[in-house]
mmCIF file of C-alpha atoms in Angstrom:
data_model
loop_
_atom_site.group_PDB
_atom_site.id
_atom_site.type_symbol
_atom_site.label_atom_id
_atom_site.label_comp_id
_atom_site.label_asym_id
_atom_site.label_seq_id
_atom_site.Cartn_x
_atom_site.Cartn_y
_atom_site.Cartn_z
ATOM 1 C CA UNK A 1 6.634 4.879 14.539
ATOM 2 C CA UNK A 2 6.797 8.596 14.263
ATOM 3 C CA UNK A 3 9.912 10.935 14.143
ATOM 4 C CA UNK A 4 10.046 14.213 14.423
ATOM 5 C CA UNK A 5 10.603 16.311 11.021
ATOM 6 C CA UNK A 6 14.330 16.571 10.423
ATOM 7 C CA UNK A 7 15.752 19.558 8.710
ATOM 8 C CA UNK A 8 16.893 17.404 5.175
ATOM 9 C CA UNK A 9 13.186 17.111 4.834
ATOM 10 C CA UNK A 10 12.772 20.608 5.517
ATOM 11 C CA UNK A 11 15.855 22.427 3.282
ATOM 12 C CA UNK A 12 17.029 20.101 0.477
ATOM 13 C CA UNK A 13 13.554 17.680 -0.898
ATOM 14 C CA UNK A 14 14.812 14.764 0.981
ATOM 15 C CA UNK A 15 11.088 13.840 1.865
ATOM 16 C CA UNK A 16 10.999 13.180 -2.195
ATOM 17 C CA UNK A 17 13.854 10.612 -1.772
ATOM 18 C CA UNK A 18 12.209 8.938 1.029
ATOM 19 C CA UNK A 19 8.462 9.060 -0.452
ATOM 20 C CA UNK A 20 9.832 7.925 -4.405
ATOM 21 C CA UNK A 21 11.030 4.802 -2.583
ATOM 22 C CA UNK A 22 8.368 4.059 -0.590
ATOM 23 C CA UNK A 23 5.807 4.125 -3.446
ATOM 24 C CA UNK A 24 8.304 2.105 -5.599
ATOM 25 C CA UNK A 25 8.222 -0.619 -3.022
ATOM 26 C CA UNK A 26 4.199 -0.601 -2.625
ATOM 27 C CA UNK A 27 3.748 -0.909 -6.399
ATOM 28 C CA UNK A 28 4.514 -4.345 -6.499
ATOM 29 C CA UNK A 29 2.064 -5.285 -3.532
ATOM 30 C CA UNK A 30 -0.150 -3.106 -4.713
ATOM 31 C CA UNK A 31 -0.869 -4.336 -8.593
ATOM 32 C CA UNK A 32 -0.990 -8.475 -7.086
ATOM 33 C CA UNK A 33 -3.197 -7.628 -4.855
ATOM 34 C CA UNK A 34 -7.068 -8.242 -4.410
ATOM 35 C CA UNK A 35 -8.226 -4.945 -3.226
ATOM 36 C CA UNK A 36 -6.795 -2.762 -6.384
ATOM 37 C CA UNK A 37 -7.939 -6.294 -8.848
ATOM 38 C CA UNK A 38 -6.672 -5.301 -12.039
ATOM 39 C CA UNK A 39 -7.782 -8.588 -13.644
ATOM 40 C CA UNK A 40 -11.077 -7.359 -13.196
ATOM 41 C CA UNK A 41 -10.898 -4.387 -15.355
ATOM 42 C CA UNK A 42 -9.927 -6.561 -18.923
ATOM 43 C CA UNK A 43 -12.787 -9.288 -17.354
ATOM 44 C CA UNK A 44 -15.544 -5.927 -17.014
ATOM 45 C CA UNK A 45 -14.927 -3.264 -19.786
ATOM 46 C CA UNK A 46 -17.768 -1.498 -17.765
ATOM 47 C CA UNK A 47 -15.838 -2.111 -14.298
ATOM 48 C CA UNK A 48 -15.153 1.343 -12.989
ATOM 49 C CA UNK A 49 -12.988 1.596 -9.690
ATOM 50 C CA UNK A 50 -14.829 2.140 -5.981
ATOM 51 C CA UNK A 51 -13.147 5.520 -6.014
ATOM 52 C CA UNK A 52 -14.717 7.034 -8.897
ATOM 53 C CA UNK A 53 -18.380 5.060 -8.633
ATOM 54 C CA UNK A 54 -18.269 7.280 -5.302
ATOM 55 C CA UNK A 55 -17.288 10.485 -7.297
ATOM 56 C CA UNK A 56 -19.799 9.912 -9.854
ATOM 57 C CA UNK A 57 -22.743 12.126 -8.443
ATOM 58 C CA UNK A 58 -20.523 15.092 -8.051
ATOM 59 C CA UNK A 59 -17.710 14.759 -10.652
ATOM 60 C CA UNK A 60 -20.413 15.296 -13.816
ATOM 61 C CA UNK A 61 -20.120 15.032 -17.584
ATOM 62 C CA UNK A 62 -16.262 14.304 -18.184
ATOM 63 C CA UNK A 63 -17.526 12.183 -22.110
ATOM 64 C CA UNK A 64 -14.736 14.026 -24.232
ATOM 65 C CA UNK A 65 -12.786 16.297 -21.735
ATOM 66 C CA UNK A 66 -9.302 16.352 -21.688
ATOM 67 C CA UNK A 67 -8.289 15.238 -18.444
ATOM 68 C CA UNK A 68 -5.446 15.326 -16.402
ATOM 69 C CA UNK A 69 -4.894 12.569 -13.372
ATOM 70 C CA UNK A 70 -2.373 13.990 -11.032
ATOM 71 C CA UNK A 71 -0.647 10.888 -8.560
ATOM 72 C CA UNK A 72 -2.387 8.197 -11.013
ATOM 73 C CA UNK A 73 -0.523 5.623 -9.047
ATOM 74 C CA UNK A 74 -1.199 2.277 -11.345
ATOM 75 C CA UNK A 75 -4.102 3.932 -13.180
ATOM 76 C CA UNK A 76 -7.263 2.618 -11.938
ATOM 77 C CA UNK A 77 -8.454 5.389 -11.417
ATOM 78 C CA UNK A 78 -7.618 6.709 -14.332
ATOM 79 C CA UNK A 79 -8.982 3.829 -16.342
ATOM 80 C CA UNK A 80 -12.516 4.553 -14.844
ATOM 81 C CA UNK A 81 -12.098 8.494 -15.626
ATOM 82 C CA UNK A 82 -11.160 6.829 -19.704
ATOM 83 C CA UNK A 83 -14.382 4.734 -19.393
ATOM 84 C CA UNK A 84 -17.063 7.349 -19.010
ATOM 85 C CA UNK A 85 -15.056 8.871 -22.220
ATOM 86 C CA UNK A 86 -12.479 11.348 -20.998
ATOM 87 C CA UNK A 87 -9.303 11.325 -22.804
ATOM 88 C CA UNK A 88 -6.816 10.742 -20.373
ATOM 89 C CA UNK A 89 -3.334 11.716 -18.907
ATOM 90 C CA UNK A 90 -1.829 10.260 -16.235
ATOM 91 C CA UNK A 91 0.691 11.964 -14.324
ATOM 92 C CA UNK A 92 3.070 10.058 -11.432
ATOM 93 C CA UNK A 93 6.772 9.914 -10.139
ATOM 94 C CA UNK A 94 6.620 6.512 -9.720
ATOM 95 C CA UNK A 95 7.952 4.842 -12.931
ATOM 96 C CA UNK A 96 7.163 1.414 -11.699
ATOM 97 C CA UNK A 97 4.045 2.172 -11.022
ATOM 98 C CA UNK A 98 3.428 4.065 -14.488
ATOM 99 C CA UNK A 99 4.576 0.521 -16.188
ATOM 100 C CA UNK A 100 1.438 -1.195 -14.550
ATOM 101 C CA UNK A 101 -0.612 1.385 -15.635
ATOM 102 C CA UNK A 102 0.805 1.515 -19.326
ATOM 103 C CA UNK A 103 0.090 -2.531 -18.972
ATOM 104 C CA UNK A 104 -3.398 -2.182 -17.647
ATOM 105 C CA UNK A 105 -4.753 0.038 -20.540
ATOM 106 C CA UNK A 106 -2.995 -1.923 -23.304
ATOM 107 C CA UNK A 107 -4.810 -5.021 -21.695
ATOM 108 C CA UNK A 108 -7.958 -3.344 -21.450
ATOM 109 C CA UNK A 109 -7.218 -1.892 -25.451
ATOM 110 C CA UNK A 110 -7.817 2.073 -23.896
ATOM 111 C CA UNK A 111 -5.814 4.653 -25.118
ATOM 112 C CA UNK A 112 -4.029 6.981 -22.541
ATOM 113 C CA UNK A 113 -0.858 9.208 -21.854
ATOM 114 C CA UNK A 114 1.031 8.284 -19.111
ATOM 115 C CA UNK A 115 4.348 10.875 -17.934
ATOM 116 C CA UNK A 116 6.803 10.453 -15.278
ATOM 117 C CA UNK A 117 6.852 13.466 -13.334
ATOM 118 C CA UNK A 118 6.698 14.737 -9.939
ATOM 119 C CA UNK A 119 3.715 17.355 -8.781
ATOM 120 C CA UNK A 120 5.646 20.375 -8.804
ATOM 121 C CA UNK A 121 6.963 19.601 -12.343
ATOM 122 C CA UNK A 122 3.522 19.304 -14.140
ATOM 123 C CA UNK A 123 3.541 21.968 -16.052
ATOM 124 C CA UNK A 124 6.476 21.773 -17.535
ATOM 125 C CA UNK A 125 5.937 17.975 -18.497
ATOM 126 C CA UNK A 126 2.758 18.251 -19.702
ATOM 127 C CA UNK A 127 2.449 21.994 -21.309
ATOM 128 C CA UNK A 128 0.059 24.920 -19.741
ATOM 129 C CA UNK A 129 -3.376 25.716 -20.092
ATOM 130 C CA UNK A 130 -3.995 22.043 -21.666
ATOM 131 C CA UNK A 131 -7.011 20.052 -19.775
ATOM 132 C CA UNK A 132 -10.519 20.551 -19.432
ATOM 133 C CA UNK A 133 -10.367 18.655 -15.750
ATOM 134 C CA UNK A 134 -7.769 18.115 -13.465
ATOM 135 C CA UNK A 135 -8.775 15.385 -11.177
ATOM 136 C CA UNK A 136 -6.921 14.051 -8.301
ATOM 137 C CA UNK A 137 -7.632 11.396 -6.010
ATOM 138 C CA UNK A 138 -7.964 10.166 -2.275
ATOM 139 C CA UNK A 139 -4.529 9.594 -0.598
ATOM 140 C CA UNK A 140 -2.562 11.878 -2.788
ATOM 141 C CA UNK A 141 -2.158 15.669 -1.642
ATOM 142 C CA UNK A 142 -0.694 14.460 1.630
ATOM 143 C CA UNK A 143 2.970 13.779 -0.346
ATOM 144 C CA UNK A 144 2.600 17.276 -1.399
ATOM 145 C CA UNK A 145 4.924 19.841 1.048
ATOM 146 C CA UNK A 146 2.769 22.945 -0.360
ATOM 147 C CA UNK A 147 -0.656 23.179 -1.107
ATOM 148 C CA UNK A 148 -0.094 26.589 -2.317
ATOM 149 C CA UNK A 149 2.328 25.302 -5.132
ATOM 150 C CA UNK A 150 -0.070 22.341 -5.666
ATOM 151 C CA UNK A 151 -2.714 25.100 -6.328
ATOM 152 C CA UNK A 152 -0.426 27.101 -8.424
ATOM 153 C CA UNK A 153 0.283 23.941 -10.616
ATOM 154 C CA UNK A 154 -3.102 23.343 -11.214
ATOM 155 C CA UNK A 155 -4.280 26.096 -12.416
ATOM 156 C CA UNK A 156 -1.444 25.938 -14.563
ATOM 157 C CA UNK A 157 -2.645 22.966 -16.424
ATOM 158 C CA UNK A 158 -6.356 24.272 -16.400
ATOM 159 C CA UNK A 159 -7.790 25.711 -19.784
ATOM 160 C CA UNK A 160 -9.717 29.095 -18.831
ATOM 161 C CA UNK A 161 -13.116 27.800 -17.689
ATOM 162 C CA UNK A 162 -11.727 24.471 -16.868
ATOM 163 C CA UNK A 163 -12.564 22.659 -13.523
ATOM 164 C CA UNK A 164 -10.716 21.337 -10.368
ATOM 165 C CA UNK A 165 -11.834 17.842 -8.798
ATOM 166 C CA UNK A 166 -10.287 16.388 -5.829
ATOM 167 C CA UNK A 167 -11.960 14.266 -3.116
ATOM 168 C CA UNK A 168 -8.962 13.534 -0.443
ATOM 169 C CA UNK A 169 -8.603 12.574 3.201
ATOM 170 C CA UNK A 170 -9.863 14.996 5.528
ATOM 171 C CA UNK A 171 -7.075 16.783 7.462
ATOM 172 C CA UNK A 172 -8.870 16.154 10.724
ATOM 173 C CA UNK A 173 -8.556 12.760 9.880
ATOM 174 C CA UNK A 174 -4.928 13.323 9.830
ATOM 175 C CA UNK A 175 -4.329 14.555 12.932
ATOM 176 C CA UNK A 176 -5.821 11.580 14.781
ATOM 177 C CA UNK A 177 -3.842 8.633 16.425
ATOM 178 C CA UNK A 178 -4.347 5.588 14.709
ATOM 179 C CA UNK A 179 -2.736 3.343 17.406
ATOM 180 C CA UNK A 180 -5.164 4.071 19.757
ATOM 181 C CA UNK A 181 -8.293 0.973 20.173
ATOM 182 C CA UNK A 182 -10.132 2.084 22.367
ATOM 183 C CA UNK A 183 -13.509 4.443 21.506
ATOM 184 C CA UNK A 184 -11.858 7.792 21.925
ATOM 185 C CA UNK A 185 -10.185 9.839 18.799
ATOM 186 C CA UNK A 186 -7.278 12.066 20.164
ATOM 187 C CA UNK A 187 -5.231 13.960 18.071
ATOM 188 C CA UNK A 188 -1.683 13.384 17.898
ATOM 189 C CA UNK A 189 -0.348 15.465 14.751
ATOM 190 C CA UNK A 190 -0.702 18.682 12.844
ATOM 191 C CA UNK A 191 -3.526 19.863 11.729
ATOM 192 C CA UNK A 192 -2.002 22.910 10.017
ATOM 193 C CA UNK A 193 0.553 22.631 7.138
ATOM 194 C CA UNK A 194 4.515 22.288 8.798
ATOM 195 C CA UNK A 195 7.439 22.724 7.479
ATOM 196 C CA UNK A 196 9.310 18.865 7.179
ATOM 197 C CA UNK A 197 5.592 17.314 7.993
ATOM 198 C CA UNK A 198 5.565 13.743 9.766
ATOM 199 C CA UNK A 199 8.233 11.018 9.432
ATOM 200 C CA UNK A 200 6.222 7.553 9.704
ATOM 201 C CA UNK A 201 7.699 4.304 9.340
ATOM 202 C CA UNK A 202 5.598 1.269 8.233
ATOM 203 C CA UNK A 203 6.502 -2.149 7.261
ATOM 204 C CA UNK A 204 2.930 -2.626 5.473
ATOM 205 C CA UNK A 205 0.856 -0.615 3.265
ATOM 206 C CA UNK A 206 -2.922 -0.376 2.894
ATOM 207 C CA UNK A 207 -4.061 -3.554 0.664
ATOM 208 C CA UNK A 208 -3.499 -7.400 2.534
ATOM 209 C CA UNK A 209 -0.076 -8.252 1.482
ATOM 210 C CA UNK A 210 2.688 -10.807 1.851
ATOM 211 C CA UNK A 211 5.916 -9.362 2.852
ATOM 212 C CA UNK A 212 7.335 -6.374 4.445
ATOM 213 C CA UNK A 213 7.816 -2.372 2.479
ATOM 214 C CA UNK A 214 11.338 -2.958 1.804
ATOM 215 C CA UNK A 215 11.645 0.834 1.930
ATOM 216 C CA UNK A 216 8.911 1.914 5.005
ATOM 217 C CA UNK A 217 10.049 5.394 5.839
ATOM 218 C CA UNK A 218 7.447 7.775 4.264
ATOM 219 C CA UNK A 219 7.151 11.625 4.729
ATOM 220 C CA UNK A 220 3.518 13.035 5.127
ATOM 221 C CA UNK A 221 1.800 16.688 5.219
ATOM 222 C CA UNK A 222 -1.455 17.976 5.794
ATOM 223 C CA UNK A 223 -2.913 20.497 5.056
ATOM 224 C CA UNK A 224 -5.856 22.241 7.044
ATOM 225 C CA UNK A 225 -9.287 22.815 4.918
ATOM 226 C CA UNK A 226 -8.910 27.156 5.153
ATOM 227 C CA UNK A 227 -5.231 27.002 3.451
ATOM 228 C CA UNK A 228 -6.337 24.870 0.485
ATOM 229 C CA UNK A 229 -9.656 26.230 0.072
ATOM 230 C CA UNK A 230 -7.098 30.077 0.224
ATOM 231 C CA UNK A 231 -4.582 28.715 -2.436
ATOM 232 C CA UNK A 232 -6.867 27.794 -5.098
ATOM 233 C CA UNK A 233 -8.816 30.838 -4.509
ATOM 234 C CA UNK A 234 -5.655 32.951 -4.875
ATOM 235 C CA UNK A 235 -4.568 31.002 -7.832
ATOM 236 C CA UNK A 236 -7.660 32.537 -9.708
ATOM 237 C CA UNK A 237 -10.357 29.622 -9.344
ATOM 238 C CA UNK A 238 -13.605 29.712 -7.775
ATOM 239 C CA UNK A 239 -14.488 27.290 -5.601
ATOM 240 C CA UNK A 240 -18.179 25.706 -6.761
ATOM 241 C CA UNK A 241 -18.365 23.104 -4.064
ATOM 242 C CA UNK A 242 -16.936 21.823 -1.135
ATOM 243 C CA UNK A 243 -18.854 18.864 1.022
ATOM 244 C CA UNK A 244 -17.410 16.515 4.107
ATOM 245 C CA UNK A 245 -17.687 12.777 4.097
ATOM 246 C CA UNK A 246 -18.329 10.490 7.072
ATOM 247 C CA UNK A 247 -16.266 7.582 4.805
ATOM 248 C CA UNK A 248 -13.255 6.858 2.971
ATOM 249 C CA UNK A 249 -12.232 4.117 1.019
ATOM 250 C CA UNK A 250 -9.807 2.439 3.726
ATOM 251 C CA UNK A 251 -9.570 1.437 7.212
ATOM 252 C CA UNK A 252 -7.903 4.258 8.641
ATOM 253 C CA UNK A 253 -9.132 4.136 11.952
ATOM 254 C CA UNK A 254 -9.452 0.585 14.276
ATOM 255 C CA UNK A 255 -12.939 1.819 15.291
ATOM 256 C CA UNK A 256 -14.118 1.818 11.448
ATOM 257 C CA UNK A 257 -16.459 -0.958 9.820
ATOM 258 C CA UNK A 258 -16.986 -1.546 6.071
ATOM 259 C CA UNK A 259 -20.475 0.127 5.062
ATOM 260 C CA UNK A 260 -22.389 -1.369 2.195
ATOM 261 C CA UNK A 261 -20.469 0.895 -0.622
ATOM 262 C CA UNK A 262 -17.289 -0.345 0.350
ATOM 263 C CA UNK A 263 -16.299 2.575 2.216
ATOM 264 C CA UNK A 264 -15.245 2.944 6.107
ATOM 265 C CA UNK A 265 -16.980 4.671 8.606
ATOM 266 C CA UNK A 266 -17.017 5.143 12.545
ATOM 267 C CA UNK A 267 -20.043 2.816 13.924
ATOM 268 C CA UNK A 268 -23.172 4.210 14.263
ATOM 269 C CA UNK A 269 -23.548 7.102 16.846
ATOM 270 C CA UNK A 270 -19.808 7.980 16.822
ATOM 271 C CA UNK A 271 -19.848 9.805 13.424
ATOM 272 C CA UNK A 272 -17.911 12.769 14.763
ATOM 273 C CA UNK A 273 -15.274 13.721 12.854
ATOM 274 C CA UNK A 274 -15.197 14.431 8.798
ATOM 275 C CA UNK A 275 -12.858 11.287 7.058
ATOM 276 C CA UNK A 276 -12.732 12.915 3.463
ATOM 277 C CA UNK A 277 -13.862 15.920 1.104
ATOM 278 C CA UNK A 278 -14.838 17.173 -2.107
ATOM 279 C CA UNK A 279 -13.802 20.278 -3.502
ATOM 280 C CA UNK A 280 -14.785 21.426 -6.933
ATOM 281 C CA UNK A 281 -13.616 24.233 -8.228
ATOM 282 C CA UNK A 282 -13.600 26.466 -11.885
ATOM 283 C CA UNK A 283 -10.325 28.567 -13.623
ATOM 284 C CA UNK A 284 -11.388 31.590 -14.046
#
């Protein structure tokens, strides 16, 4: 159910109210359940997660780079950035969710930082100019009100010479109506960053669950593909690649089916809009 942006969201960081409790409720759901399968990880030391097996042709050499994780969530992610030999940080403003992750590497015996912090606060939590790689994942920049602050604080924690990686949902993507199930894709929302972005309310989030959100109001933003690729150029980086996906890692559309890497995609002959990117990108 969609509302339309209120002014708290807008003038005082109310979305960051609404959004901290929303993730605090998913955590639980979210570390029981099969699709994230933590067990796995201490049962594979070699298990990496589906999210970073796809980044793996673009992401390159990370064996003894300090890296940065920005919206770790519970850390699988991270975890798989630790196990092709990065020395990791995880960054989230979820403490719940930090405490799984915390859990997860002591079970799997891999050292890593984790710090309770929101976006906009990195720097200062962390310390400047102090990772080789910061490296940010799908489903996180839409929590994020500015992508020109979200540019700013990266290059922030970026070492001269260091690198950018973020593969994230598309915004076109974003603006599409989900309740529609029938074959046509209309858009519904912004494509274009907005001040107060879109109030949703969901009683389920996106692994099979038991149960209800016991907090499902969330605040989201997009933001289109010429702004971000604009704030990290004016935030002195240069941008060394950008490519569109037809997939992304969840069913985000009714029309999707699951394709043999365990991504989604439209069905055959209705690939027509992007569902995620990659952007790579170099502190100058």
């Amino acid at each position: 159910m969609l509302d339309e942006p209120d002014d708290d969201v807008r003038s005082d960081g109310g979305y960051l109210v609404t959004n901290h409790a929303n993730w605090e409720a998913r955590v639980p759901l979210h570390a029981a359940s099969r699709d994230y399968g933590l067990d796995r990880y201490a049962a594979e030391p070699e298990r990496l997660s589906d999210v970073v097996r796809f980044d793996l042709p673009r992401l390159g050499d990370v064996d003894g780079l300090d890296v940065v994780h920005l919206q770790c969530h519970i850390g699988t992610d991270t975890l798989s950035l630790a196990r092709l030999g990065a020395s990791v940080t995880g960054l989230d403003f979820s403490g719940s969710a930090l405490e799984v992750a915390r859990d997860l590497f002591a079970t799997c015996e891999t050292p890593g930082e984790f710090v309770e912090s929101t976006v906009d606060d990195a720097v200062v939590a962390l310390g400047s100019e102090r990772f080789d790689l910061v490296y940010t994942g799908v489903g996180a920049i839409s929590w994020l009100p500015s992508i020109d602050r979200w540019a700013e604080v990266v290059a922030g924690l970026l070492r001269p010479g260091g690198r950018l990686f973020i593969r994230d949902m598309h915004p076109m993507l974003f603006t599409l109506d989900e309740s529609r199930d029938d074959d046509l894709l209309c858009v519904r929302f912004h494509y274009f960053e907005s001040p107060g972005g879109e109030r949703f309310e969901s009683e389920v989030t996106y692994v099979d669950h038991e149960g209800t959100l016991s907090s499902p109001e969330e605040v989201s933003f997009n933001h289109g593909i010429g702004e971000m690729l604009t704030a990290v150029l004016d935030h002195g980086m240069t941008i060394d690649a950008f490519v569109e996906h037809d997939t992304c890692p969840w069913q985000a559309l009714p029309q999707m089916v699951e394709t043999e890497s365990n991504e989604w995609a439209l069905p055959d002959g209705r690939e027509r809009v992007p569902m995620t990117f990659t952007l790579g990108a170099t502190k100058r």
